[in-house]
Short mmCIF file of the C-alpha atoms (twelve columns), coordinates in Angstrom:
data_MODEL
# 
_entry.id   MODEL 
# 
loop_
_atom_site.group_PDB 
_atom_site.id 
_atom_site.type_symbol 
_atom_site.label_atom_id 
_atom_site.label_alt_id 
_atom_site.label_comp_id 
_atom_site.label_asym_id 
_atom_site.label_seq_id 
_atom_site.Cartn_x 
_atom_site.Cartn_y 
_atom_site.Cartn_z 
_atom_site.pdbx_PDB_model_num 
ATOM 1   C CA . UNK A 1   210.930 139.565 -88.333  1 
ATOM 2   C CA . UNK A 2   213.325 141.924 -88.242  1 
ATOM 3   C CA . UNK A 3   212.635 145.924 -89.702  1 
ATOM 4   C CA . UNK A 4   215.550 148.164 -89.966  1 
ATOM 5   C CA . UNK A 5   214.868 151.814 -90.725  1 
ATOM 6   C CA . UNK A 6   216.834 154.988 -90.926  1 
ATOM 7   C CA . UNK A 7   216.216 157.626 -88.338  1 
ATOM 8   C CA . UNK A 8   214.841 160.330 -91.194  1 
ATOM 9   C CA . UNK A 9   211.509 157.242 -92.199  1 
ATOM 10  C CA . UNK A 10  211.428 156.594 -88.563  1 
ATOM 11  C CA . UNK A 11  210.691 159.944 -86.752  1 
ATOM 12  C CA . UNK A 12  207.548 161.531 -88.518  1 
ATOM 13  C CA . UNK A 13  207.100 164.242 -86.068  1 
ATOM 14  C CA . UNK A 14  206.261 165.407 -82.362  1 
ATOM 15  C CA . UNK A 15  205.690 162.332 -79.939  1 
ATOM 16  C CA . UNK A 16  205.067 159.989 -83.765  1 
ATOM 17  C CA . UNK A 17  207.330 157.149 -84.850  1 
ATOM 18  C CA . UNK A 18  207.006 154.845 -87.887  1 
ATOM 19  C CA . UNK A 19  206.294 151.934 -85.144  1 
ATOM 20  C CA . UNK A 20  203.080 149.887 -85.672  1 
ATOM 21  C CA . UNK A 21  201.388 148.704 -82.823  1 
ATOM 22  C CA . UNK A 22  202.485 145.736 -83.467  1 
ATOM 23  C CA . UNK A 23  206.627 146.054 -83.174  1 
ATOM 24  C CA . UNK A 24  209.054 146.982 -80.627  1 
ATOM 25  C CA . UNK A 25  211.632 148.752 -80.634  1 
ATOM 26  C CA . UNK A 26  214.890 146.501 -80.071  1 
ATOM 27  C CA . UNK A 27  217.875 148.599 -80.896  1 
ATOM 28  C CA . UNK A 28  219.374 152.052 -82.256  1 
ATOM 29  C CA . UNK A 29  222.268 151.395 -84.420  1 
ATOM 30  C CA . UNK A 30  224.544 154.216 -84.262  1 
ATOM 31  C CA . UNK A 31  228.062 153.562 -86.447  1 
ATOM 32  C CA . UNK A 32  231.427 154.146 -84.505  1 
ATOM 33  C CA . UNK A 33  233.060 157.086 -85.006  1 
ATOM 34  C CA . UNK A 34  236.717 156.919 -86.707  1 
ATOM 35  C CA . UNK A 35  239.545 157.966 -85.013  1 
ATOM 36  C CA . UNK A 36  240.104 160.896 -87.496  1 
ATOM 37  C CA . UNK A 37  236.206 162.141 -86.735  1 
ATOM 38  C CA . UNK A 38  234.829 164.645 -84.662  1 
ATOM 39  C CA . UNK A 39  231.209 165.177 -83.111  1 
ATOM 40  C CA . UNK A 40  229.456 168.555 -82.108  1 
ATOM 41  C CA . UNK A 41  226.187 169.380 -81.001  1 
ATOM 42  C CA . UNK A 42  225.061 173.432 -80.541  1 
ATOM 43  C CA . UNK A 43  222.570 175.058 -79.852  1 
ATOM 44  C CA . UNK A 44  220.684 178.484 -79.291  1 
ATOM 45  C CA . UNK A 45  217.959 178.912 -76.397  1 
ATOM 46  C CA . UNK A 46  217.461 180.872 -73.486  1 
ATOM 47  C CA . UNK A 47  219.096 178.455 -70.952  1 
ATOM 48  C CA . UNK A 48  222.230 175.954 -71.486  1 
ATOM 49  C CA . UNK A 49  219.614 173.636 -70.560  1 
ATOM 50  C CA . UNK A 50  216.223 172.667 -69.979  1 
ATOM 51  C CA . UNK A 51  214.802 174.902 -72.036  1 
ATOM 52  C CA . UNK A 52  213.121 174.170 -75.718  1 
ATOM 53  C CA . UNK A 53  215.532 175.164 -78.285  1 
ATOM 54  C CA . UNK A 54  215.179 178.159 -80.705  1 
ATOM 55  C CA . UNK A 55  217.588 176.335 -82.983  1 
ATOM 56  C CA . UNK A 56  220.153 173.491 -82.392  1 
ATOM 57  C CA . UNK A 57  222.707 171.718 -84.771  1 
ATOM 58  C CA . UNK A 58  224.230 168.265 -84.495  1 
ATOM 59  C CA . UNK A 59  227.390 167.185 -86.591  1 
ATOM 60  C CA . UNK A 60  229.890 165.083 -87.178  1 
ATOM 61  C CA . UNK A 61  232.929 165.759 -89.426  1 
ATOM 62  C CA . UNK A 62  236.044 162.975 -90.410  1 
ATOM 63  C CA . UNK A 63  238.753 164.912 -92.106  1 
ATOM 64  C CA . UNK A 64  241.299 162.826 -94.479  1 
ATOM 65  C CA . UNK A 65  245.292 163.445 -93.812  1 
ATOM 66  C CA . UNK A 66  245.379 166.488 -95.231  1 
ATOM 67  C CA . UNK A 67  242.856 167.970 -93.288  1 
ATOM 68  C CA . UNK A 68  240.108 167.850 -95.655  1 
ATOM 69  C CA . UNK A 69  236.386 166.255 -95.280  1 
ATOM 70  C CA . UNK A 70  236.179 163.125 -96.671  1 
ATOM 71  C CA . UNK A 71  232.641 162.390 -94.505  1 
ATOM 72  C CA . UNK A 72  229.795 164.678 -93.144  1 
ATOM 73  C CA . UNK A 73  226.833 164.783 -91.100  1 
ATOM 74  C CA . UNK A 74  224.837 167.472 -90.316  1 
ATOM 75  C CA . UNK A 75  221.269 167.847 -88.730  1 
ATOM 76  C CA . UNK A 76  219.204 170.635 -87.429  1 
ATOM 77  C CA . UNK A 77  216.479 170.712 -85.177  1 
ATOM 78  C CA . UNK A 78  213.823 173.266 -84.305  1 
ATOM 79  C CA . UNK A 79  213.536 174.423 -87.776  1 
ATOM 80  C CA . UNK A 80  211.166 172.320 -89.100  1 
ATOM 81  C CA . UNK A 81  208.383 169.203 -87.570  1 
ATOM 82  C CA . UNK A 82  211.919 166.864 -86.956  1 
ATOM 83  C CA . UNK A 83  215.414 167.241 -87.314  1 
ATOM 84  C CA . UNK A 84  216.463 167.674 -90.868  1 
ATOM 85  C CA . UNK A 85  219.568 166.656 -92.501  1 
ATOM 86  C CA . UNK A 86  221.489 169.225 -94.252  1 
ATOM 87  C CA . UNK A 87  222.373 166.781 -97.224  1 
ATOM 88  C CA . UNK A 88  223.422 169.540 -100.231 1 
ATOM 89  C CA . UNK A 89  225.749 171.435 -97.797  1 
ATOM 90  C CA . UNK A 90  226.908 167.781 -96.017  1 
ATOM 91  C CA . UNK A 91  228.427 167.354 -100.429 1 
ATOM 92  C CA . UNK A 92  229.809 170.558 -100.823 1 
ATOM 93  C CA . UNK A 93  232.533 170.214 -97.532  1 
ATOM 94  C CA . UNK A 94  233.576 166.860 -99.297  1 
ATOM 95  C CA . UNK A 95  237.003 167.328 -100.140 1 
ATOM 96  C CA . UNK A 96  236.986 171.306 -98.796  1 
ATOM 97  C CA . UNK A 97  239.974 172.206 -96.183  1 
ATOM 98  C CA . UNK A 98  238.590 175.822 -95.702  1 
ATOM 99  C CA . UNK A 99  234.860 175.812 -94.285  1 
ATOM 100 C CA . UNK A 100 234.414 179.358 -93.588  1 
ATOM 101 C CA . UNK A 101 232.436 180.722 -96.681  1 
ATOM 102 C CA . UNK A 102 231.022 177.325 -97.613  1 
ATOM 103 C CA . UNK A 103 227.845 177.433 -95.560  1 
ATOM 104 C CA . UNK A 104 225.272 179.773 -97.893  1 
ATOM 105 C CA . UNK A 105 221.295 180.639 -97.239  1 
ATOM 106 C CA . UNK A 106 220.022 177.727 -100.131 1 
ATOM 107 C CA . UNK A 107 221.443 174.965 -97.440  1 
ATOM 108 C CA . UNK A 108 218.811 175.482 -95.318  1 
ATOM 109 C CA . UNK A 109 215.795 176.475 -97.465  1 
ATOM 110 C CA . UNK A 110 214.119 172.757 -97.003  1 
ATOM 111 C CA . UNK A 111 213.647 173.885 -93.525  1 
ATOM 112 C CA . UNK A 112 210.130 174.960 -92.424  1 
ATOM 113 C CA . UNK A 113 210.974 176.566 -89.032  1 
ATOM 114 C CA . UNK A 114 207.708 178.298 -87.462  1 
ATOM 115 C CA . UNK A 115 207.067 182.008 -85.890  1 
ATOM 116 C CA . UNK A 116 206.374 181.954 -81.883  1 
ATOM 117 C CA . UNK A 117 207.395 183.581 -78.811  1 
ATOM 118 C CA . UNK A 118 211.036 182.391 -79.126  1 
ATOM 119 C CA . UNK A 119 211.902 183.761 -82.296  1 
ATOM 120 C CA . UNK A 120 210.625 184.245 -86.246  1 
ATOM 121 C CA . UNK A 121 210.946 182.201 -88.920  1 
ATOM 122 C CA . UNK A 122 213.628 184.382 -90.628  1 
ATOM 123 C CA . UNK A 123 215.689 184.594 -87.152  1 
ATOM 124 C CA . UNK A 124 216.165 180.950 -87.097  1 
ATOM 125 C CA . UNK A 125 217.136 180.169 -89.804  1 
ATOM 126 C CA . UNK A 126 219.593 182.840 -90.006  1 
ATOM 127 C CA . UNK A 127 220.569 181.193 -86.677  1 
ATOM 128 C CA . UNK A 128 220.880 178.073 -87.549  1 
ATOM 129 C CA . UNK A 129 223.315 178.948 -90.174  1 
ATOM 130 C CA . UNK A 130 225.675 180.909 -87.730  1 
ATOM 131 C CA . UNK A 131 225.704 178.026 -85.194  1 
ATOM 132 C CA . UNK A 132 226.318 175.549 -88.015  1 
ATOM 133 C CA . UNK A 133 229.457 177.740 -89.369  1 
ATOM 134 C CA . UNK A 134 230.307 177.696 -85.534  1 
ATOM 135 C CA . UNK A 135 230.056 174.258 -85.123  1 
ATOM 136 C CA . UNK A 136 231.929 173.479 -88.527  1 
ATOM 137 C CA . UNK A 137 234.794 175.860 -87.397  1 
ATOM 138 C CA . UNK A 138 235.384 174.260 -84.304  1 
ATOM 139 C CA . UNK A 139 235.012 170.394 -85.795  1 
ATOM 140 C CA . UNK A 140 237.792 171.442 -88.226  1 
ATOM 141 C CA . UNK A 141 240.144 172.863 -86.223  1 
# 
């Protein structure tokens, strides 16, 4: 039979997936993106590329018609095991116009980020909440 899962139950961590040895993977379902939506992806490292990330933030915003959010999506990876949703600041930009002061220290506290040669615990996660006011500013505009 058929299993559907969302990404967050199906990732559990490095190189581990929710699959049983018995399934295979058939299909990602990834929604379309409205017309009025925009997609971002930043992130910090010591290369543009092919290089493991010290932080990195994924998002996708659709503003209604007068330019506020009516939809978000944000995720952040190399802060924690996997990726990890920022779900309380994704329902505070609902209905907001002006994102510049909305991103605060509490969103990310349900991160877990670790301390190694790339950077400390304290430094990403004060990273990852200057790329994601970046990436917010330039999804909005």
């Amino acid at each position: 039979g058929v299993h559907v899962l969302p990404l967050s139950e199906f990732i559990l961590g490095n190189r581990r997936t929710a699959l049983r040895p018995d399934q295979v993977l058939t299909a990602i379902l990834v929604p379309t993106l409205l017309e009025q939506g925009r997609a971002g992806f930043a992130k910090l490292g010591a290369r543009s590329s092919l290089v493991i990330s010290i932080v990195m933030v994924a998002g996708l915003l659709q503003l209604d018609e007068q330019g506020r959010v009516a939809n978000a999506n944000l995720a952040v990876g190399a802060c924690s095991e996997v990726a990890q949703r920022l779900a309380l600041l994704e329902a505070e930009l609902i209905g907001q116009s002006d994102l510049s002061s909305v991103v605060r220290p509490e969103h990310f506290s349900h991160l877990s980020p670790l301390d190694d040669h790339r950077g400390t615990a304290a430094y990403r996660l004060d990273a990852a909440a200057t790329i994601t006011k970046r990436l917010l500013q330039d999804l909005s505009s």
